[in-house]
Amino acid sequence: MTEKIVVLTGGVGGAKLVLGLCQVMPADQVVAIVNTGDDFEHLGLNISPDIDTLLYTLALKADREKGWGRADESWNFMAALRSLGGEDWFQLGDGDLVLHILRTAQLRAGHALSTVTAQFAAAWNIGVSVLPMSDDPVATIVTTDEGDLAFQRYFVERRCMPQVSAIRFEGAGMARAAPGVLEAITDPATSAIVIAPSNPYLSIDPILSVPGISDALRNSVAPVVAVSPIVGGKAVKGPTAKLMAELGQSVSLSTIARHYEGLIDGLLIDSGDDGSALGVASAATDIMMNSLTDRARVARATLALAQTLR
Ligand code: FO1
């Protein structure tokens, strides 16, 4: 039986870990279940930022500095849009635009997001199975001191400045896991399930909100291991720490362990952190993933921790 690794992931940080896994095992043994709570319609186009970040990263086409979008991008569309007074708060590069146009046309023709995503992955020879969490719409809505904001309005337009009091995932109650998602989690060939170091509240919780997914994780035979998004009491990236504080949580490993309590069997932490009082098994490595070597090291350490929990 060929072993598989299943990863629950958001965009930038998770994509680095998935790329790391592809350095230490065959890519076609990796299944990525991707957050689509960030998806939205913009200028009439269906945008799936986390799926695209994963596709660009795995196809080695990502803008490594920004983490999202394509490398060597040109911006003629944005300049033309601006000249006509169009909404320019969300940057769409000329090459990136092609993905959104093709996706929108396919979705309008009645194809599922999972089908379209698989077509893109095949076109770029991406071995990893990139699965949206659901083909049904789920929208992350952030309740803030400026009112309810759709995720991209909060994250990109308002640069995470508003104070957050609650987060909800609209449509999640009715959403069905996309084809292959529950099957991958429960597959006897799956030897580990990994929760990427993505934002627990904004990137992983939307996946867990899709009916059936957290139950499948709780009942899985394979160990579930999370990679900490917190290092030395600070977020590895993005608004995680600010959000934790606003939600009344301490910015600490124990908050992460508590957040995933009952779901995870192990937590990979940074070598500088203390994992002794987390109430869950832990292992440590240098968790920052700047280079490809770093990514492979974190992937190897994650798999090694899972191996001890089997
Ligand atoms: N993130 C930004 O901070 N600013 C942008 O203008 C922006 C545009 C964008 C276009 C396509 C795409 O696939 C992603 C894009 N992102 C942008 C990233 C996106 O907002 C992600 O949802 C976040 O990085 C969270 O994962």
mmCIF file of C-alpha atoms and ligand atoms in Angstrom:
data_model
loop_
_atom_site.group_PDB
_atom_site.id
_atom_site.type_symbol
_atom_site.label_atom_id
_atom_site.label_comp_id
_atom_site.label_asym_id
_atom_site.label_seq_id
_atom_site.Cartn_x
_atom_site.Cartn_y
_atom_site.Cartn_z
ATOM 1 C CA MET A 1 0.000 0.000 0.000
ATOM 2 C CA THR A 2 1.475 3.367 -1.029
ATOM 3 C CA GLU A 3 1.401 5.695 1.967
ATOM 4 C CA LYS A 4 -0.241 9.098 1.714
ATOM 5 C CA ILE A 5 0.089 12.289 3.718
ATOM 6 C CA VAL A 6 -2.907 14.608 3.996
ATOM 7 C CA VAL A 7 -2.322 18.306 4.749
ATOM 8 C CA LEU A 8 -4.957 20.850 5.833
ATOM 9 C CA THR A 9 -3.699 24.193 4.608
ATOM 10 C CA GLY A 10 -4.320 27.872 3.976
ATOM 11 C CA GLY A 11 -2.146 29.895 1.571
ATOM 12 C CA VAL A 12 1.430 31.055 1.965
ATOM 13 C CA GLY A 13 2.724 29.205 5.102
ATOM 14 C CA GLY A 14 0.927 25.976 4.272
ATOM 15 C CA ALA A 15 2.153 26.013 0.685
ATOM 16 C CA LYS A 16 5.750 26.183 1.959
ATOM 17 C CA LEU A 17 5.191 23.058 4.058
ATOM 18 C CA VAL A 18 3.516 21.192 1.173
ATOM 19 C CA LEU A 19 6.482 22.078 -1.054
ATOM 20 C CA GLY A 20 8.774 20.801 1.732
ATOM 21 C CA LEU A 21 6.871 17.501 1.827
ATOM 22 C CA CYS A 22 7.441 17.185 -1.933
ATOM 23 C CA GLN A 23 11.202 17.384 -1.254
ATOM 24 C CA VAL A 24 11.120 14.384 1.088
ATOM 25 C CA MET A 25 8.495 12.145 -0.556
ATOM 26 C CA PRO A 26 6.862 11.668 -3.959
ATOM 27 C CA ALA A 27 4.460 14.545 -4.678
ATOM 28 C CA ASP A 28 1.709 12.169 -5.806
ATOM 29 C CA GLN A 29 1.536 10.782 -2.256
ATOM 30 C CA VAL A 30 0.566 14.206 -0.861
ATOM 31 C CA VAL A 31 -3.046 15.391 -0.652
ATOM 32 C CA ALA A 32 -3.644 19.071 0.211
ATOM 33 C CA ILE A 33 -7.087 20.068 1.514
ATOM 34 C CA VAL A 34 -7.231 23.811 0.955
ATOM 35 C CA ASN A 35 -9.186 26.617 2.643
ATOM 36 C CA THR A 36 -11.719 28.282 0.343
ATOM 37 C CA GLY A 37 -13.213 30.617 2.975
ATOM 38 C CA ASP A 38 -11.051 33.402 1.436
ATOM 39 C CA ASP A 39 -12.664 32.899 -1.989
ATOM 40 C CA PHE A 40 -14.688 35.770 -3.351
ATOM 41 C CA GLU A 41 -16.087 37.329 -6.476
ATOM 42 C CA HIS A 42 -14.230 40.436 -7.589
ATOM 43 C CA LEU A 43 -14.834 42.378 -10.835
ATOM 44 C CA GLY A 44 -17.084 39.483 -11.878
ATOM 45 C CA LEU A 45 -14.275 36.936 -11.422
ATOM 46 C CA ASN A 46 -14.141 33.955 -9.071
ATOM 47 C CA ILE A 47 -10.913 34.260 -7.063
ATOM 48 C CA SER A 48 -9.582 31.354 -4.951
ATOM 49 C CA PRO A 49 -6.448 32.851 -3.348
ATOM 50 C CA ASP A 50 -5.290 29.918 -1.221
ATOM 51 C CA ILE A 51 -5.765 27.362 -3.999
ATOM 52 C CA ASP A 52 -3.841 29.613 -6.379
ATOM 53 C CA THR A 53 -1.035 30.213 -3.878
ATOM 54 C CA LEU A 54 -0.655 26.446 -3.578
ATOM 55 C CA LEU A 55 -0.742 25.923 -7.356
ATOM 56 C CA TYR A 56 1.818 28.680 -8.013
ATOM 57 C CA THR A 57 4.103 27.456 -5.209
ATOM 58 C CA LEU A 58 4.025 23.815 -6.316
ATOM 59 C CA ALA A 59 4.506 24.767 -9.991
ATOM 60 C CA LEU A 60 7.469 26.943 -8.890
ATOM 61 C CA LYS A 61 5.707 29.963 -10.383
ATOM 62 C CA ALA A 62 5.015 31.850 -7.121
ATOM 63 C CA ASP A 63 6.254 35.320 -6.303
ATOM 64 C CA ARG A 64 8.485 34.219 -3.428
ATOM 65 C CA GLU A 65 8.742 37.673 -1.902
ATOM 66 C CA LYS A 66 5.008 38.357 -1.638
ATOM 67 C CA GLY A 67 4.070 34.693 -1.136
ATOM 68 C CA TRP A 68 0.977 35.080 -3.357
ATOM 69 C CA GLY A 69 0.579 35.760 -7.062
ATOM 70 C CA ARG A 70 3.013 34.882 -9.853
ATOM 71 C CA ALA A 71 6.715 35.530 -10.212
ATOM 72 C CA ASP A 72 7.769 37.848 -13.072
ATOM 73 C CA GLU A 73 4.273 39.327 -13.194
ATOM 74 C CA SER A 74 3.282 42.370 -15.260
ATOM 75 C CA TRP A 75 0.589 44.809 -14.124
ATOM 76 C CA ASN A 76 -0.883 46.362 -17.288
ATOM 77 C CA PHE A 77 -4.411 45.313 -16.352
ATOM 78 C CA MET A 78 -4.200 47.094 -12.985
ATOM 79 C CA ALA A 79 -2.854 50.264 -14.634
ATOM 80 C CA ALA A 80 -5.684 50.240 -17.187
ATOM 81 C CA LEU A 81 -8.236 49.493 -14.451
ATOM 82 C CA ARG A 82 -6.969 52.417 -12.381
ATOM 83 C CA SER A 83 -7.120 54.783 -15.373
ATOM 84 C CA LEU A 84 -10.858 54.126 -15.611
ATOM 85 C CA GLY A 85 -11.413 54.533 -11.875
ATOM 86 C CA GLY A 86 -11.929 50.790 -11.269
ATOM 87 C CA GLU A 87 -11.514 49.254 -7.821
ATOM 88 C CA ASP A 88 -7.790 48.702 -7.347
ATOM 89 C CA TRP A 89 -7.491 47.584 -3.727
ATOM 90 C CA PHE A 90 -7.012 43.944 -4.779
ATOM 91 C CA GLN A 91 -4.019 43.456 -7.083
ATOM 92 C CA LEU A 92 -4.558 41.177 -10.061
ATOM 93 C CA GLY A 93 -1.460 40.635 -12.190
ATOM 94 C CA ASP A 94 -1.781 40.041 -15.939
ATOM 95 C CA GLY A 95 -0.690 36.389 -15.757
ATOM 96 C CA ASP A 96 -2.682 35.720 -12.583
ATOM 97 C CA LEU A 97 -5.794 37.083 -14.284
ATOM 98 C CA VAL A 98 -5.784 34.123 -16.685
ATOM 99 C CA LEU A 99 -6.411 31.676 -13.841
ATOM 100 C CA HIS A 100 -9.398 33.693 -12.580
ATOM 101 C CA ILE A 101 -10.875 34.119 -16.080
ATOM 102 C CA LEU A 102 -10.581 30.410 -16.896
ATOM 103 C CA ARG A 103 -11.924 29.390 -13.478
ATOM 104 C CA THR A 104 -14.883 31.765 -13.756
ATOM 105 C CA ALA A 105 -15.780 30.498 -17.240
ATOM 106 C CA GLN A 106 -15.559 26.862 -16.115
ATOM 107 C CA LEU A 107 -17.627 27.437 -12.972
ATOM 108 C CA ARG A 108 -20.272 29.288 -15.008
ATOM 109 C CA ALA A 109 -20.354 26.349 -17.433
ATOM 110 C CA GLY A 110 -21.332 24.177 -14.454
ATOM 111 C CA HIS A 111 -17.997 22.568 -13.557
ATOM 112 C CA ALA A 112 -17.064 22.113 -9.891
ATOM 113 C CA LEU A 113 -14.186 24.046 -8.280
ATOM 114 C CA SER A 114 -12.471 20.709 -7.530
ATOM 115 C CA THR A 115 -12.606 19.742 -11.227
ATOM 116 C CA VAL A 116 -11.237 23.091 -12.390
ATOM 117 C CA THR A 117 -8.469 22.983 -9.756
ATOM 118 C CA ALA A 118 -7.477 19.457 -10.832
ATOM 119 C CA GLN A 119 -7.288 20.652 -14.468
ATOM 120 C CA PHE A 120 -4.948 23.508 -13.551
ATOM 121 C CA ALA A 121 -2.788 21.169 -11.441
ATOM 122 C CA ALA A 122 -2.577 18.659 -14.303
ATOM 123 C CA ALA A 123 -1.687 21.393 -16.827
ATOM 124 C CA TRP A 124 1.288 22.374 -14.657
ATOM 125 C CA ASN A 125 2.326 18.787 -13.839
ATOM 126 C CA ILE A 126 1.666 19.252 -10.129
ATOM 127 C CA GLY A 127 1.757 15.782 -8.568
ATOM 128 C CA VAL A 128 0.077 16.835 -5.300
ATOM 129 C CA SER A 129 -3.718 16.359 -5.175
ATOM 130 C CA VAL A 130 -4.916 19.906 -4.519
ATOM 131 C CA LEU A 131 -8.480 19.637 -3.194
ATOM 132 C CA PRO A 132 -10.672 22.589 -2.224
ATOM 133 C CA MET A 133 -12.277 21.901 1.178
ATOM 134 C CA SER A 134 -15.666 22.182 -0.546
ATOM 135 C CA ASP A 135 -17.162 22.846 -3.962
ATOM 136 C CA ASP A 136 -19.942 24.765 -2.201
ATOM 137 C CA PRO A 137 -19.469 28.437 -1.318
ATOM 138 C CA VAL A 138 -18.219 29.140 2.216
ATOM 139 C CA ALA A 139 -17.313 32.740 3.081
ATOM 140 C CA THR A 140 -15.211 33.805 6.049
ATOM 141 C CA ILE A 141 -16.823 36.885 7.611
ATOM 142 C CA VAL A 142 -14.958 38.864 10.249
ATOM 143 C CA THR A 143 -16.938 40.834 12.827
ATOM 144 C CA THR A 144 -14.930 43.967 13.634
ATOM 145 C CA ASP A 145 -15.228 47.394 15.219
ATOM 146 C CA GLU A 146 -15.993 48.593 11.649
ATOM 147 C CA GLY A 147 -18.817 46.049 11.257
ATOM 148 C CA ASP A 148 -18.917 42.718 9.447
ATOM 149 C CA LEU A 149 -16.244 42.473 6.749
ATOM 150 C CA ALA A 150 -15.817 39.837 4.045
ATOM 151 C CA PHE A 151 -12.391 38.242 4.450
ATOM 152 C CA GLN A 152 -10.525 40.007 1.618
ATOM 153 C CA ARG A 153 -11.966 43.405 2.628
ATOM 154 C CA TYR A 154 -10.606 42.774 6.143
ATOM 155 C CA PHE A 155 -7.305 41.187 5.108
ATOM 156 C CA VAL A 156 -6.251 43.075 1.988
ATOM 157 C CA GLU A 157 -8.242 46.312 1.826
ATOM 158 C CA ARG A 158 -8.137 47.083 5.561
ATOM 159 C CA ARG A 159 -4.769 45.298 6.097
ATOM 160 C CA CYS A 160 -6.133 43.518 9.225
ATOM 161 C CA MET A 161 -6.359 46.900 11.014
ATOM 162 C CA PRO A 162 -9.929 46.593 12.366
ATOM 163 C CA GLN A 163 -10.322 45.043 15.816
ATOM 164 C CA VAL A 164 -11.848 41.554 15.495
ATOM 165 C CA SER A 165 -14.469 40.236 17.932
ATOM 166 C CA ALA A 166 -15.762 37.166 16.072
ATOM 167 C CA ILE A 167 -15.298 35.117 12.909
ATOM 168 C CA ARG A 168 -17.937 33.061 11.108
ATOM 169 C CA PHE A 169 -18.016 30.875 8.040
ATOM 170 C CA GLU A 170 -21.131 31.638 6.044
ATOM 171 C CA GLY A 171 -22.528 28.681 4.126
ATOM 172 C CA ALA A 172 -20.443 26.144 6.055
ATOM 173 C CA GLY A 173 -23.481 24.463 7.605
ATOM 174 C CA MET A 174 -24.806 23.526 4.157
ATOM 175 C CA ALA A 175 -21.441 22.827 2.530
ATOM 176 C CA ARG A 176 -20.355 19.330 1.600
ATOM 177 C CA ALA A 177 -16.720 18.306 1.670
ATOM 178 C CA ALA A 178 -15.367 18.253 -1.897
ATOM 179 C CA PRO A 179 -14.934 14.877 -3.588
ATOM 180 C CA GLY A 180 -11.861 13.110 -2.221
ATOM 181 C CA VAL A 181 -11.584 15.118 1.024
ATOM 182 C CA LEU A 182 -13.199 12.725 3.516
ATOM 183 C CA GLU A 183 -11.915 9.762 1.499
ATOM 184 C CA ALA A 184 -8.307 11.013 1.867
ATOM 185 C CA ILE A 185 -8.658 11.520 5.639
ATOM 186 C CA THR A 186 -10.161 8.061 6.204
ATOM 187 C CA ASP A 187 -8.039 6.210 3.605
ATOM 188 C CA PRO A 188 -6.170 3.344 5.354
ATOM 189 C CA ALA A 189 -3.157 4.313 3.218
ATOM 190 C CA THR A 190 -3.023 7.736 4.920
ATOM 191 C CA SER A 191 -0.168 7.529 7.415
ATOM 192 C CA ALA A 192 -0.354 11.091 8.778
ATOM 193 C CA ILE A 193 -2.636 14.095 8.679
ATOM 194 C CA VAL A 194 -0.865 17.414 9.020
ATOM 195 C CA ILE A 195 -2.339 20.769 10.015
ATOM 196 C CA ALA A 196 -0.110 23.350 8.331
ATOM 197 C CA PRO A 197 1.248 26.390 10.243
ATOM 198 C CA SER A 198 -1.514 28.487 8.682
ATOM 199 C CA ASN A 199 -3.671 30.879 10.720
ATOM 200 C CA PRO A 200 -5.811 28.578 12.938
ATOM 201 C CA TYR A 201 -8.757 31.012 13.048
ATOM 202 C CA LEU A 202 -8.788 32.286 9.457
ATOM 203 C CA SER A 203 -7.327 29.424 7.426
ATOM 204 C CA ILE A 204 -7.783 26.124 9.293
ATOM 205 C CA ASP A 205 -11.090 26.712 11.134
ATOM 206 C CA PRO A 206 -12.972 27.271 7.835
ATOM 207 C CA ILE A 207 -11.829 23.801 6.718
ATOM 208 C CA LEU A 208 -12.874 22.309 10.075
ATOM 209 C CA SER A 209 -16.274 24.041 9.769
ATOM 210 C CA VAL A 210 -17.244 21.911 6.756
ATOM 211 C CA PRO A 211 -19.507 19.168 8.122
ATOM 212 C CA GLY A 212 -17.753 15.819 8.427
ATOM 213 C CA ILE A 213 -14.160 17.034 8.311
ATOM 214 C CA SER A 214 -13.436 17.441 12.050
ATOM 215 C CA ASP A 215 -15.312 14.196 12.838
ATOM 216 C CA ALA A 216 -13.186 12.416 10.242
ATOM 217 C CA LEU A 217 -10.031 13.839 11.884
ATOM 218 C CA ARG A 218 -11.183 12.825 15.378
ATOM 219 C CA ASN A 219 -11.899 9.286 14.169
ATOM 220 C CA SER A 220 -8.860 8.931 11.942
ATOM 221 C CA VAL A 221 -6.541 6.002 12.435
ATOM 222 C CA ALA A 222 -3.660 8.132 11.146
ATOM 223 C CA PRO A 223 -2.070 10.501 13.691
ATOM 224 C CA VAL A 224 -2.944 14.182 13.317
ATOM 225 C CA VAL A 225 0.004 16.539 13.769
ATOM 226 C CA ALA A 226 -0.105 20.355 13.705
ATOM 227 C CA VAL A 227 2.868 22.565 12.906
ATOM 228 C CA SER A 228 2.825 25.575 15.207
ATOM 229 C CA PRO A 229 2.194 28.995 13.658
ATOM 230 C CA ILE A 230 3.658 30.530 16.854
ATOM 231 C CA VAL A 231 7.403 30.785 17.528
ATOM 232 C CA GLY A 232 8.836 32.437 20.627
ATOM 233 C CA GLY A 233 5.447 33.966 21.516
ATOM 234 C CA LYS A 234 5.180 35.605 18.078
ATOM 235 C CA ALA A 235 3.325 34.640 14.922
ATOM 236 C CA VAL A 236 5.500 33.198 12.171
ATOM 237 C CA LYS A 237 3.632 35.434 9.727
ATOM 238 C CA GLY A 238 0.619 37.660 9.226
ATOM 239 C CA PRO A 239 -2.093 38.708 11.634
ATOM 240 C CA THR A 240 -2.231 35.557 13.802
ATOM 241 C CA ALA A 241 -0.815 37.188 16.952
ATOM 242 C CA LYS A 242 -2.916 40.368 16.647
ATOM 243 C CA LEU A 243 -6.020 38.249 16.106
ATOM 244 C CA MET A 244 -5.270 35.945 19.057
ATOM 245 C CA ALA A 245 -4.942 38.957 21.348
ATOM 246 C CA GLU A 246 -8.184 40.490 20.046
ATOM 247 C CA LEU A 247 -9.992 37.196 20.610
ATOM 248 C CA GLY A 248 -8.772 37.260 24.235
ATOM 249 C CA GLN A 249 -6.188 34.484 23.799
ATOM 250 C CA SER A 250 -2.567 34.575 24.901
ATOM 251 C CA VAL A 251 -0.108 34.433 22.005
ATOM 252 C CA SER A 252 1.374 31.117 23.061
ATOM 253 C CA LEU A 253 1.824 27.480 22.147
ATOM 254 C CA SER A 254 -0.672 26.454 24.829
ATOM 255 C CA THR A 255 -3.371 28.511 23.047
ATOM 256 C CA ILE A 256 -2.592 26.589 19.843
ATOM 257 C CA ALA A 257 -2.630 23.239 21.693
ATOM 258 C CA ARG A 258 -5.963 24.160 23.320
ATOM 259 C CA HIS A 259 -7.424 25.359 20.012
ATOM 260 C CA TYR A 260 -6.738 21.978 18.399
ATOM 261 C CA GLU A 261 -7.507 19.941 21.556
ATOM 262 C CA GLY A 262 -9.166 16.605 20.742
ATOM 263 C CA LEU A 263 -8.169 16.947 17.086
ATOM 264 C CA ILE A 264 -4.390 16.636 17.174
ATOM 265 C CA ASP A 265 -2.107 13.951 18.572
ATOM 266 C CA GLY A 266 1.062 16.000 18.270
ATOM 267 C CA LEU A 267 2.407 19.525 17.814
ATOM 268 C CA LEU A 268 5.656 20.404 16.050
ATOM 269 C CA ILE A 269 7.182 23.411 17.794
ATOM 270 C CA ASP A 270 10.274 25.564 17.397
ATOM 271 C CA SER A 271 13.529 24.438 19.031
ATOM 272 C CA GLY A 272 13.560 27.609 21.156
ATOM 273 C CA ASP A 273 10.127 26.857 22.666
ATOM 274 C CA ASP A 274 9.143 24.692 25.621
ATOM 275 C CA GLY A 275 6.714 21.899 24.788
ATOM 276 C CA SER A 276 6.603 20.313 28.247
ATOM 277 C CA ALA A 277 3.212 21.563 29.527
ATOM 278 C CA LEU A 278 1.103 21.480 26.370
ATOM 279 C CA GLY A 279 -0.918 18.358 27.183
ATOM 280 C CA VAL A 280 -0.047 16.924 23.773
ATOM 281 C CA ALA A 281 3.029 15.158 22.394
ATOM 282 C CA SER A 282 5.525 17.514 20.789
ATOM 283 C CA ALA A 283 8.804 17.540 18.899
ATOM 284 C CA ALA A 284 10.986 20.514 18.045
ATOM 285 C CA THR A 285 12.904 21.830 15.075
ATOM 286 C CA ASP A 286 13.805 25.246 13.680
ATOM 287 C CA ILE A 287 10.322 25.977 12.360
ATOM 288 C CA MET A 288 11.008 29.035 10.160
ATOM 289 C CA MET A 289 10.726 28.043 6.490
ATOM 290 C CA ASN A 290 12.725 30.540 4.432
ATOM 291 C CA SER A 291 14.725 28.270 2.119
ATOM 292 C CA LEU A 292 13.814 25.027 0.387
ATOM 293 C CA THR A 293 16.177 23.263 2.831
ATOM 294 C CA ASP A 294 14.185 24.715 5.755
ATOM 295 C CA ARG A 295 10.940 23.487 4.219
ATOM 296 C CA ALA A 296 12.301 19.974 3.752
ATOM 297 C CA ARG A 297 13.595 19.960 7.354
ATOM 298 C CA VAL A 298 10.209 20.999 8.804
ATOM 299 C CA ALA A 299 8.477 18.414 6.582
ATOM 300 C CA ARG A 300 10.872 15.682 7.757
ATOM 301 C CA ALA A 301 10.400 16.651 11.432
ATOM 302 C CA THR A 302 6.599 16.650 10.999
ATOM 303 C CA LEU A 303 6.638 13.156 9.502
ATOM 304 C CA ALA A 304 9.054 11.919 12.177
ATOM 305 C CA LEU A 305 6.736 13.200 14.949
ATOM 306 C CA ALA A 306 3.749 11.506 13.273
ATOM 307 C CA GLN A 307 5.727 8.264 13.017
ATOM 308 C CA THR A 308 6.222 8.190 16.819
ATOM 309 C CA LEU A 309 2.435 8.594 17.314
ATOM 310 C CA ARG A 310 1.292 5.792 15.050
HETATM 311 N N1 FO1 B 1 -2.879 39.811 -0.833
HETATM 312 C C1 FO1 B 1 -2.616 41.091 -0.553
HETATM 313 O O1 FO1 B 1 -2.176 41.404 0.558
HETATM 314 N N2 FO1 B 1 -2.878 42.095 -1.497
HETATM 315 C C2 FO1 B 1 -3.372 41.823 -2.730
HETATM 316 O O2 FO1 B 1 -3.601 42.734 -3.532
HETATM 317 C C3 FO1 B 1 -3.610 40.428 -3.040
HETATM 318 C C4 FO1 B 1 -4.036 40.048 -4.299
HETATM 319 C C5 FO1 B 1 -4.173 38.691 -4.590
HETATM 320 C C6 FO1 B 1 -4.547 38.289 -5.893
HETATM 321 C C7 FO1 B 1 -4.668 36.946 -6.185
HETATM 322 C C8 FO1 B 1 -4.426 35.981 -5.191
HETATM 323 O O3 FO1 B 1 -4.548 34.676 -5.493
HETATM 324 C C9 FO1 B 1 -4.060 36.367 -3.914
HETATM 325 C C10 FO1 B 1 -3.928 37.711 -3.603
HETATM 326 N N3 FO1 B 1 -3.557 38.118 -2.322
HETATM 327 C C11 FO1 B 1 -3.340 39.446 -2.048
HETATM 328 C C12 FO1 B 1 -3.379 37.136 -1.244
HETATM 329 C C13 FO1 B 1 -4.751 36.806 -0.628
HETATM 330 O O4 FO1 B 1 -5.381 37.889 -0.101
HETATM 331 C C14 FO1 B 1 -4.762 35.687 0.432
HETATM 332 O O5 FO1 B 1 -6.074 35.395 0.730
HETATM 333 C C15 FO1 B 1 -4.091 36.030 1.735
HETATM 334 O O6 FO1 B 1 -2.732 36.045 1.527
HETATM 335 C C16 FO1 B 1 -4.460 34.996 2.845
HETATM 336 O O7 FO1 B 1 -4.132 33.694 2.477
#
